[in-house]
PDB file of N, CA and C in Angstrom:
ATOM      1  N   MET A   1       0.882  -1.063   0.060  1.00 71.00           N
ATOM      2  CA  MET A   1      -0.152   0.004  -0.100  1.00 71.00           C
ATOM      3  C   MET A   1       0.936   1.228  -0.120  1.00 71.00           C
ATOM      4  N   GLU A   2       0.616   2.163  -0.949  1.00 83.00           N
ATOM      5  CA  GLU A   2       1.352   3.568  -0.754  1.00 83.00           C
ATOM      6  C   GLU A   2       0.887   4.208   0.615  1.00 83.00           C
ATOM      7  N   PRO A   3       2.117   4.913   0.765  1.00 88.00           N
ATOM      8  CA  PRO A   3       1.796   5.620   2.295  1.00 88.00           C
ATOM      9  C   PRO A   3       0.824   6.841   1.955  1.00 88.00           C
ATOM     10  N   ILE A   4       0.096   7.271   2.949  1.00 91.00           N
ATOM     11  CA  ILE A   4      -0.825   8.314   2.937  1.00 91.00           C
ATOM     12  C   ILE A   4      -0.192   9.520   3.332  1.00 91.00           C
ATOM     13  N   LYS A   5      -0.090  10.539   2.370  1.00 93.00           N
ATOM     14  CA  LYS A   5       0.697  11.551   2.656  1.00 93.00           C
ATOM     15  C   LYS A   5       0.014  12.891   2.936  1.00 93.00           C
ATOM     16  N   LEU A   6       0.163  13.425   4.206  1.00 92.00           N
ATOM     17  CA  LEU A   6      -0.840  14.544   4.701  1.00 92.00           C
ATOM     18  C   LEU A   6       0.228  15.843   4.458  1.00 92.00           C
ATOM     19  N   GLY A   7      -0.210  16.992   4.103  1.00 90.00           N
ATOM     20  CA  GLY A   7       0.749  18.166   4.039  1.00 90.00           C
ATOM     21  C   GLY A   7       0.230  19.196   4.525  1.00 90.00           C
ATOM     22  N   PRO A   8       0.156  19.723   5.558  1.00 87.00           N
ATOM     23  CA  PRO A   8      -0.547  20.742   6.128  1.00 87.00           C
ATOM     24  C   PRO A   8       0.247  21.842   5.723  1.00 87.00           C
ATOM     25  N   ARG A   9      -0.391  22.915   5.866  1.00 84.00           N
ATOM     26  CA  ARG A   9       0.116  24.552   5.465  1.00 84.00           C
ATOM     27  C   ARG A   9      -0.773  25.433   6.303  1.00 84.00           C
ATOM     28  N   TYR A  10      -0.367  26.399   6.602  1.00 76.00           N
ATOM     29  CA  TYR A  10      -0.757  27.943   6.997  1.00 76.00           C
ATOM     30  C   TYR A  10      -1.809  28.651   6.017  1.00 76.00           C
ATOM     31  N   SER A  11      -2.913  29.084   6.329  1.00 69.00           N
ATOM     32  CA  SER A  11      -3.523  29.790   5.502  1.00 69.00           C
ATOM     33  C   SER A  11      -2.924  31.242   5.079  1.00 69.00           C
ATOM     34  N   THR A  12      -3.246  31.566   4.082  1.00 66.00           N
ATOM     35  CA  THR A  12      -2.579  32.894   3.375  1.00 66.00           C
ATOM     36  C   THR A  12      -3.886  33.505   2.895  1.00 66.00           C
ATOM     37  N   LYS A  13      -3.779  34.791   2.336  1.00 68.00           N
ATOM     38  CA  LYS A  13      -5.027  35.346   1.683  1.00 68.00           C
ATOM     39  C   LYS A  13      -5.502  34.998   0.559  1.00 68.00           C
ATOM     40  N   GLU A  14      -4.653  34.272  -0.360  1.00 72.00           N
ATOM     41  CA  GLU A  14      -4.768  33.234  -1.288  1.00 72.00           C
ATOM     42  C   GLU A  14      -5.689  31.998  -1.178  1.00 72.00           C
ATOM     43  N   ILE A  15      -4.735  31.366  -0.135  1.00 68.00           N
ATOM     44  CA  ILE A  15      -5.123  30.078  -0.324  1.00 68.00           C
ATOM     45  C   ILE A  15      -5.453  29.441   1.230  1.00 68.00           C
ATOM     46  N   PRO A  16      -6.287  28.684   1.434  1.00 71.00           N
ATOM     47  CA  PRO A  16      -6.702  28.203   2.755  1.00 71.00           C
ATOM     48  C   PRO A  16      -5.804  27.273   3.161  1.00 71.00           C
ATOM     49  N   GLY A  17      -5.429  27.250   4.336  1.00 76.00           N
ATOM     50  CA  GLY A  17      -4.466  26.136   4.908  1.00 76.00           C
ATOM     51  C   GLY A  17      -5.309  25.190   5.808  1.00 76.00           C
ATOM     52  N   LYS A  18      -4.767  23.996   6.101  1.00 83.00           N
ATOM     53  CA  LYS A  18      -5.388  22.977   6.826  1.00 83.00           C
ATOM     54  C   LYS A  18      -4.343  22.264   7.845  1.00 83.00           C
ATOM     55  N   CYS A  19      -4.622  22.030   8.799  1.00 87.00           N
ATOM     56  CA  CYS A  19      -3.795  21.160   9.904  1.00 87.00           C
ATOM     57  C   CYS A  19      -3.933  19.756   9.610  1.00 87.00           C
ATOM     58  N   ILE A  20      -2.957  18.944   9.895  1.00 90.00           N
ATOM     59  CA  ILE A  20      -2.836  17.360   9.828  1.00 90.00           C
ATOM     60  C   ILE A  20      -4.074  16.863  10.187  1.00 90.00           C
ATOM     61  N   LYS A  21      -4.797  17.240  11.472  1.00 90.00           N
ATOM     62  CA  LYS A  21      -6.153  16.488  11.845  1.00 90.00           C
ATOM     63  C   LYS A  21      -6.993  16.712  10.900  1.00 90.00           C
ATOM     64  N   CYS A  22      -7.251  18.224  10.392  1.00 90.00           N
ATOM     65  CA  CYS A  22      -8.150  18.218   9.218  1.00 90.00           C
ATOM     66  C   CYS A  22      -7.933  17.822   7.942  1.00 90.00           C
ATOM     67  N   LEU A  23      -6.804  17.453   7.737  1.00 92.00           N
ATOM     68  CA  LEU A  23      -6.493  16.826   6.335  1.00 92.00           C
ATOM     69  C   LEU A  23      -6.879  15.526   6.428  1.00 92.00           C
ATOM     70  N   ALA A  24      -6.466  14.728   7.613  1.00 93.00           N
ATOM     71  CA  ALA A  24      -6.795  13.188   7.868  1.00 93.00           C
ATOM     72  C   ALA A  24      -8.300  13.086   7.707  1.00 93.00           C
ATOM     73  N   GLU A  25      -8.992  14.044   8.350  1.00 94.00           N
ATOM     74  CA  GLU A  25     -10.490  14.009   8.499  1.00 94.00           C
ATOM     75  C   GLU A  25     -11.031  13.795   7.133  1.00 94.00           C
ATOM     76  N   GLN A  26     -10.454  14.897   6.292  1.00 93.00           N
ATOM     77  CA  GLN A  26     -10.758  14.951   4.951  1.00 93.00           C
ATOM     78  C   GLN A  26     -10.595  13.672   4.053  1.00 93.00           C
ATOM     79  N   GLU A  27      -9.542  13.040   4.472  1.00 93.00           N
ATOM     80  CA  GLU A  27      -9.120  11.797   3.472  1.00 93.00           C
ATOM     81  C   GLU A  27      -9.950  10.691   4.322  1.00 93.00           C
ATOM     82  N   LEU A  28     -10.412  10.720   5.364  1.00 94.00           N
ATOM     83  CA  LEU A  28     -11.169   9.646   5.950  1.00 94.00           C
ATOM     84  C   LEU A  28     -12.575   9.721   5.345  1.00 94.00           C
ATOM     85  N   ASN A  29     -13.252  11.081   5.154  1.00 95.00           N
ATOM     86  CA  ASN A  29     -14.284  10.962   4.554  1.00 95.00           C
ATOM     87  C   ASN A  29     -14.620  10.334   3.008  1.00 95.00           C
ATOM     88  N   ASN A  30     -13.488  11.059   2.452  1.00 93.00           N
ATOM     89  CA  ASN A  30     -13.263  10.590   0.994  1.00 93.00           C
ATOM     90  C   ASN A  30     -13.133   9.026   0.901  1.00 93.00           C
ATOM     91  N   CYS A  31     -12.568   8.558   2.135  1.00 90.00           N
ATOM     92  CA  CYS A  31     -12.240   7.210   1.759  1.00 90.00           C
ATOM     93  C   CYS A  31     -13.557   6.145   2.109  1.00 90.00           C
ATOM     94  N   LEU A  32     -14.423   7.076   2.956  1.00 89.00           N
ATOM     95  CA  LEU A  32     -15.649   6.265   3.459  1.00 89.00           C
ATOM     96  C   LEU A  32     -16.689   6.441   2.288  1.00 89.00           C
ATOM     97  N   LEU A  33     -16.671   7.519   1.536  1.00 90.00           N
ATOM     98  CA  LEU A  33     -17.199   7.611   0.626  1.00 90.00           C
ATOM     99  C   LEU A  33     -17.117   6.819  -0.657  1.00 90.00           C
ATOM    100  N   GLU A  34     -15.990   6.451  -0.736  1.00 88.00           N
ATOM    101  CA  GLU A  34     -15.729   5.465  -1.900  1.00 88.00           C
ATOM    102  C   GLU A  34     -15.812   4.174  -1.307  1.00 88.00           C
ATOM    103  N   LEU A  35     -15.666   3.857  -0.049  1.00 85.00           N
ATOM    104  CA  LEU A  35     -16.214   2.331   0.475  1.00 85.00           C
ATOM    105  C   LEU A  35     -17.863   2.228   0.258  1.00 85.00           C
ATOM    106  N   LEU A  36     -18.762   3.190   0.556  1.00 84.00           N
ATOM    107  CA  LEU A  36     -19.854   3.336   0.626  1.00 84.00           C
ATOM    108  C   LEU A  36     -20.238   3.323  -1.120  1.00 84.00           C
ATOM    109  N   LYS A  37     -19.485   3.685  -1.982  1.00 83.00           N
ATOM    110  CA  LYS A  37     -20.096   3.548  -3.443  1.00 83.00           C
ATOM    111  C   LYS A  37     -19.884   2.256  -3.805  1.00 83.00           C
ATOM    112  N   GLN A  38     -18.837   1.597  -3.297  1.00 77.00           N
ATOM    113  CA  GLN A  38     -18.413   0.124  -3.852  1.00 77.00           C
ATOM    114  C   GLN A  38     -19.376  -1.029  -3.147  1.00 77.00           C
ATOM    115  N   GLY A  39     -20.104  -0.532  -2.085  1.00 71.00           N
ATOM    116  CA  GLY A  39     -21.061  -1.317  -1.525  1.00 71.00           C
ATOM    117  C   GLY A  39     -20.454  -2.725  -0.695  1.00 71.00           C
ATOM    118  N   GLU A  40     -20.774  -3.853  -0.965  1.00 62.00           N
ATOM    119  CA  GLU A  40     -20.146  -4.910  -0.489  1.00 62.00           C
ATOM    120  C   GLU A  40     -18.897  -5.698  -1.271  1.00 62.00           C
ATOM    121  N   VAL A  41     -18.413  -4.971  -2.212  1.00 64.00           N
ATOM    122  CA  VAL A  41     -17.234  -5.201  -2.899  1.00 64.00           C
ATOM    123  C   VAL A  41     -16.010  -4.798  -2.149  1.00 64.00           C
ATOM    124  N   GLY A  42     -15.309  -5.446  -1.421  1.00 69.00           N
ATOM    125  CA  GLY A  42     -14.137  -4.993  -0.713  1.00 69.00           C
ATOM    126  C   GLY A  42     -12.933  -4.461  -1.718  1.00 69.00           C
ATOM    127  N   ASN A  43     -12.468  -3.554  -1.297  1.00 78.00           N
ATOM    128  CA  ASN A  43     -11.238  -3.156  -1.881  1.00 78.00           C
ATOM    129  C   ASN A  43     -10.109  -3.122  -0.715  1.00 78.00           C
ATOM    130  N   GLN A  44      -9.212  -4.136  -0.679  1.00 82.00           N
ATOM    131  CA  GLN A  44      -8.261  -3.932   0.622  1.00 82.00           C
ATOM    132  C   GLN A  44      -7.518  -2.842   0.730  1.00 82.00           C
ATOM    133  N   GLU A  45      -7.027  -2.358  -0.263  1.00 83.00           N
ATOM    134  CA  GLU A  45      -6.129  -1.038   0.057  1.00 83.00           C
ATOM    135  C   GLU A  45      -7.099   0.247   0.613  1.00 83.00           C
ATOM    136  N   LEU A  46      -8.332   0.174  -0.037  1.00 85.00           N
ATOM    137  CA  LEU A  46      -9.081   1.545   0.579  1.00 85.00           C
ATOM    138  C   LEU A  46      -9.470   0.913   1.873  1.00 85.00           C
ATOM    139  N   GLU A  47      -9.585  -0.063   2.400  1.00 84.00           N
ATOM    140  CA  GLU A  47     -10.115  -0.426   3.627  1.00 84.00           C
ATOM    141  C   GLU A  47      -8.759  -0.560   4.641  1.00 84.00           C
ATOM    142  N   TYR A  48      -7.603  -0.815   3.976  1.00 86.00           N
ATOM    143  CA  TYR A  48      -6.274  -0.507   5.158  1.00 86.00           C
ATOM    144  C   TYR A  48      -5.971   1.023   5.134  1.00 86.00           C
ATOM    145  N   LYS A  49      -6.572   2.060   4.172  1.00 88.00           N
ATOM    146  CA  LYS A  49      -6.434   3.220   4.275  1.00 88.00           C
ATOM    147  C   LYS A  49      -7.475   3.802   5.221  1.00 88.00           C
ATOM    148  N   PHE A  50      -8.655   3.543   5.368  1.00 89.00           N
ATOM    149  CA  PHE A  50      -9.556   3.999   6.230  1.00 89.00           C
ATOM    150  C   PHE A  50      -9.150   3.600   7.632  1.00 89.00           C
ATOM    151  N   GLU A  51      -8.745   2.270   7.745  1.00 89.00           N
ATOM    152  CA  GLU A  51      -8.111   1.589   8.919  1.00 89.00           C
ATOM    153  C   GLU A  51      -7.192   2.676   9.490  1.00 89.00           C
ATOM    154  N   ALA A  52      -6.062   2.862   8.542  1.00 91.00           N
ATOM    155  CA  ALA A  52      -4.949   3.710   9.153  1.00 91.00           C
ATOM    156  C   ALA A  52      -5.508   5.021   9.481  1.00 91.00           C
ATOM    157  N   LEU A  53      -6.274   5.714   8.915  1.00 93.00           N
ATOM    158  CA  LEU A  53      -6.772   7.040   9.014  1.00 93.00           C
ATOM    159  C   LEU A  53      -7.471   6.925  10.610  1.00 93.00           C
ATOM    160  N   VAL A  54      -8.086   6.281  10.693  1.00 93.00           N
ATOM    161  CA  VAL A  54      -9.003   6.022  11.999  1.00 93.00           C
ATOM    162  C   VAL A  54      -8.002   6.049  13.232  1.00 93.00           C
ATOM    163  N   SER A  55      -7.129   4.843  12.760  1.00 92.00           N
ATOM    164  CA  SER A  55      -6.082   4.748  14.041  1.00 92.00           C
ATOM    165  C   SER A  55      -5.340   6.134  14.278  1.00 92.00           C
ATOM    166  N   PHE A  56      -4.917   6.847  13.346  1.00 93.00           N
ATOM    167  CA  PHE A  56      -4.134   7.873  13.366  1.00 93.00           C
ATOM    168  C   PHE A  56      -4.827   8.983  13.944  1.00 93.00           C
ATOM    169  N   LEU A  57      -6.081   9.356  13.710  1.00 94.00           N
ATOM    170  CA  LEU A  57      -7.048  10.368  14.465  1.00 94.00           C
ATOM    171  C   LEU A  57      -7.337   9.652  16.116  1.00 94.00           C
ATOM    172  N   LYS A  58      -7.577   8.552  16.147  1.00 94.00           N
ATOM    173  CA  LYS A  58      -7.640   8.406  17.455  1.00 94.00           C
ATOM    174  C   LYS A  58      -6.088   8.311  18.430  1.00 94.00           C
ATOM    175  N   SER A  59      -5.156   8.153  17.687  1.00 92.00           N
ATOM    176  CA  SER A  59      -3.876   8.052  18.351  1.00 92.00           C
ATOM    177  C   SER A  59      -3.316   9.159  19.085  1.00 92.00           C
ATOM    178  N   PRO A  60      -2.821   9.230  20.425  1.00 90.00           N
ATOM    179  CA  PRO A  60      -2.296  10.458  20.889  1.00 90.00           C
ATOM    180  C   PRO A  60      -1.311  11.002  20.244  1.00 90.00           C
ATOM    181  N   GLU A  61      -0.542  10.191  19.391  1.00 89.00           N
ATOM    182  CA  GLU A  61       0.595  10.744  18.439  1.00 89.00           C
ATOM    183  C   GLU A  61       0.151  11.980  17.652  1.00 89.00           C
ATOM    184  N   SER A  62      -0.870  11.582  17.200  1.00 90.00           N
ATOM    185  CA  SER A  62      -1.766  12.619  16.230  1.00 90.00           C
ATOM    186  C   SER A  62      -1.450  14.053  16.880  1.00 90.00           C
ATOM    187  N   LYS A  63      -1.852  14.191  17.828  1.00 90.00           N
ATOM    188  CA  LYS A  63      -1.550  15.500  18.903  1.00 90.00           C
ATOM    189  C   LYS A  63      -0.185  16.060  18.758  1.00 90.00           C
ATOM    190  N   ARG A  64       0.674  15.147  19.044  1.00 91.00           N
ATOM    191  CA  ARG A  64       2.117  15.355  19.061  1.00 91.00           C
ATOM    192  C   ARG A  64       2.508  15.851  17.622  1.00 91.00           C
ATOM    193  N   LEU A  65       2.176  14.982  16.875  1.00 91.00           N
ATOM    194  CA  LEU A  65       2.699  15.435  15.209  1.00 91.00           C
ATOM    195  C   LEU A  65       1.769  16.901  14.613  1.00 91.00           C
ATOM    196  N   ARG A  66       0.902  16.968  15.303  1.00 89.00           N
ATOM    197  CA  ARG A  66       0.095  18.242  14.732  1.00 89.00           C
ATOM    198  C   ARG A  66       0.944  19.381  15.337  1.00 89.00           C
ATOM    199  N   ASP A  67       1.233  19.488  16.832  1.00 89.00           N
ATOM    200  CA  ASP A  67       2.393  20.184  17.416  1.00 89.00           C
ATOM    201  C   ASP A  67       3.159  20.746  16.823  1.00 89.00           C
ATOM    202  N   GLU A  68       4.129  19.369  16.368  1.00 91.00           N
ATOM    203  CA  GLU A  68       5.422  19.478  15.769  1.00 91.00           C
ATOM    204  C   GLU A  68       5.192  20.005  14.384  1.00 91.00           C
ATOM    205  N   SER A  69       4.245  19.686  13.521  1.00 90.00           N
ATOM    206  CA  SER A  69       4.193  20.360  12.373  1.00 90.00           C
ATOM    207  C   SER A  69       3.891  21.788  12.448  1.00 90.00           C
ATOM    208  N   GLU A  70       3.066  22.319  13.182  1.00 88.00           N
ATOM    209  CA  GLU A  70       2.921  23.707  13.348  1.00 88.00           C
ATOM    210  C   GLU A  70       3.920  24.591  13.523  1.00 88.00           C
ATOM    211  N   LYS A  71       4.690  24.011  14.376  1.00 89.00           N
ATOM    212  CA  LYS A  71       6.019  24.714  15.020  1.00 89.00           C
ATOM    213  C   LYS A  71       6.816  24.762  13.629  1.00 89.00           C
ATOM    214  N   TYR A  72       7.096  23.700  12.747  1.00 90.00           N
ATOM    215  CA  TYR A  72       8.085  24.028  11.631  1.00 90.00           C
ATOM    216  C   TYR A  72       7.164  24.907  10.597  1.00 90.00           C
ATOM    217  N   LEU A  73       6.012  24.500  10.571  1.00 87.00           N
ATOM    218  CA  LEU A  73       5.252  25.431   9.547  1.00 87.00           C
ATOM    219  C   LEU A  73       5.365  27.088   9.929  1.00 87.00           C
ATOM    220  N   ALA A  74       5.660  27.178  11.231  1.00 85.00           N
ATOM    221  CA  ALA A  74       5.751  28.547  11.724  1.00 85.00           C
ATOM    222  C   ALA A  74       7.278  29.139  11.441  1.00 85.00           C
ATOM    223  N   GLU A  75       8.235  28.194  11.370  1.00 88.00           N
ATOM    224  CA  GLU A  75       9.418  28.669  10.797  1.00 88.00           C
ATOM    225  C   GLU A  75       9.751  28.430   9.524  1.00 88.00           C
ATOM    226  N   GLY A  76       8.780  28.400   8.632  1.00 86.00           N
ATOM    227  CA  GLY A  76       8.568  28.541   7.262  1.00 86.00           C
ATOM    228  C   GLY A  76       8.943  26.990   6.540  1.00 86.00           C
ATOM    229  N   LYS A  77       9.245  26.314   7.146  1.00 90.00           N
ATOM    230  CA  LYS A  77       9.372  24.813   6.611  1.00 90.00           C
ATOM    231  C   LYS A  77       8.118  24.006   5.946  1.00 90.00           C
ATOM    232  N   GLN A  78       8.504  23.132   4.917  1.00 91.00           N
ATOM    233  CA  GLN A  78       7.592  22.453   4.712  1.00 91.00           C
ATOM    234  C   GLN A  78       7.468  21.277   5.326  1.00 91.00           C
ATOM    235  N   VAL A  79       5.977  20.567   5.533  1.00 92.00           N
ATOM    236  CA  VAL A  79       6.210  19.553   6.282  1.00 92.00           C
ATOM    237  C   VAL A  79       5.032  18.663   5.796  1.00 92.00           C
ATOM    238  N   THR A  80       5.330  17.088   6.039  1.00 93.00           N
ATOM    239  CA  THR A  80       4.418  16.243   5.483  1.00 93.00           C
ATOM    240  C   THR A  80       4.566  14.918   6.527  1.00 93.00           C
ATOM    241  N   VAL A  81       3.051  14.424   6.809  1.00 93.00           N
ATOM    242  CA  VAL A  81       2.826  13.258   7.859  1.00 93.00           C
ATOM    243  C   VAL A  81       2.627  12.203   6.658  1.00 93.00           C
ATOM    244  N   ASP A  82       3.630  11.269   6.696  1.00 93.00           N
ATOM    245  CA  ASP A  82       3.159   9.710   6.070  1.00 93.00           C
ATOM    246  C   ASP A  82       2.608   8.901   7.165  1.00 93.00           C
ATOM    247  N   ILE A  83       1.782   8.082   6.674  1.00 92.00           N
ATOM    248  CA  ILE A  83       1.071   7.150   7.234  1.00 92.00           C
ATOM    249  C   ILE A  83       0.986   5.958   6.514  1.00 92.00           C
ATOM    250  N   HIS A  84       1.782   4.786   7.074  1.00 88.00           N
ATOM    251  CA  HIS A  84       1.527   3.489   6.457  1.00 88.00           C
ATOM    252  C   HIS A  84       1.668   2.561   7.488  1.00 88.00           C
ATOM    253  N   PHE A  85       1.937   1.420   6.955  1.00 84.00           N
ATOM    254  CA  PHE A  85       1.658   0.087   7.857  1.00 84.00           C
ATOM    255  C   PHE A  85       2.930  -0.632   7.775  1.00 84.00           C
ATOM    256  N   GLU A  86       3.581  -1.100   8.836  1.00 85.00           N
ATOM    257  CA  GLU A  86       4.731  -1.817   8.693  1.00 85.00           C
ATOM    258  C   GLU A  86       4.608  -3.101  10.064  1.00 85.00           C
ATOM    259  N   ALA A  87       4.652  -4.288   9.247  1.00 84.00           N
ATOM    260  CA  ALA A  87       4.247  -5.510  10.278  1.00 84.00           C
ATOM    261  C   ALA A  87       2.710  -5.625  10.769  1.00 84.00           C
ATOM    262  N   GLY A  88       2.015  -4.997  10.034  1.00 79.00           N
ATOM    263  CA  GLY A  88       0.545  -4.708  10.595  1.00 79.00           C
ATOM    264  C   GLY A  88       0.013  -3.797  11.142  1.00 79.00           C
ATOM    265  N   LYS A  89       1.107  -2.696  11.662  1.00 83.00           N
ATOM    266  CA  LYS A  89       0.766  -1.799  12.453  1.00 83.00           C
ATOM    267  C   LYS A  89       0.952  -0.283  11.761  1.00 83.00           C
ATOM    268  N   PRO A  90       0.253   0.270  11.990  1.00 83.00           N
ATOM    269  CA  PRO A  90       0.269   1.557  11.552  1.00 83.00           C
ATOM    270  C   PRO A  90       1.450   2.708  12.300  1.00 83.00           C
ATOM    271  N   VAL A  91       2.033   3.096  11.193  1.00 88.00           N
ATOM    272  CA  VAL A  91       3.381   3.982  11.531  1.00 88.00           C
ATOM    273  C   VAL A  91       3.120   5.574  11.196  1.00 88.00           C
ATOM    274  N   TYR A  92       3.397   6.606  11.947  1.00 92.00           N
ATOM    275  CA  TYR A  92       3.328   7.620  11.470  1.00 92.00           C
ATOM    276  C   TYR A  92       4.604   8.545  11.378  1.00 92.00           C
ATOM    277  N   GLU A  93       5.265   9.241  10.240  1.00 92.00           N
ATOM    278  CA  GLU A  93       6.482   9.749  10.166  1.00 92.00           C
ATOM    279  C   GLU A  93       6.214  11.185   9.801  1.00 92.00           C
ATOM    280  N   LEU A  94       6.915  11.773  10.471  1.00 93.00           N
ATOM    281  CA  LEU A  94       6.837  13.413  10.158  1.00 93.00           C
ATOM    282  C   LEU A  94       8.248  13.761   9.304  1.00 93.00           C
ATOM    283  N   LYS A  95       7.780  14.470   7.940  1.00 93.00           N
ATOM    284  CA  LYS A  95       9.140  14.441   7.284  1.00 93.00           C
ATOM    285  C   LYS A  95       8.998  16.146   7.216  1.00 93.00           C
ATOM    286  N   ILE A  96      10.201  16.460   7.132  1.00 92.00           N
ATOM    287  CA  ILE A  96      10.411  18.444   7.361  1.00 92.00           C
ATOM    288  C   ILE A  96      11.264  18.757   5.972  1.00 92.00           C
ATOM    289  N   LYS A  97      11.286  19.594   5.379  1.00 86.00           N
ATOM    290  CA  LYS A  97      11.880  20.313   4.025  1.00 86.00           C
ATOM    291  C   LYS A  97      12.302  21.562   4.389  1.00 86.00           C
TER     292      LYS A  97
END
């Protein structure tokens, strides 16, 4: 499965920004809509994505990552959070450019 990449950003006059939590919730909603469209036909990758996003949003790690990402955004750096599975467990990775 491809990692889920969340790229938070600050709002400007021209572009509205979103925090990691808002982006994860948006991805979760999109994923849920796709799952509902498919009905009973399962798409394992979509189900993993849904599970990873729910796990991320419930995790205490998400608050820490949100705080860290906002700190780096305030310094003018680009930030992404990658969510993927390793050994059947979700892993959250903060990347700073």
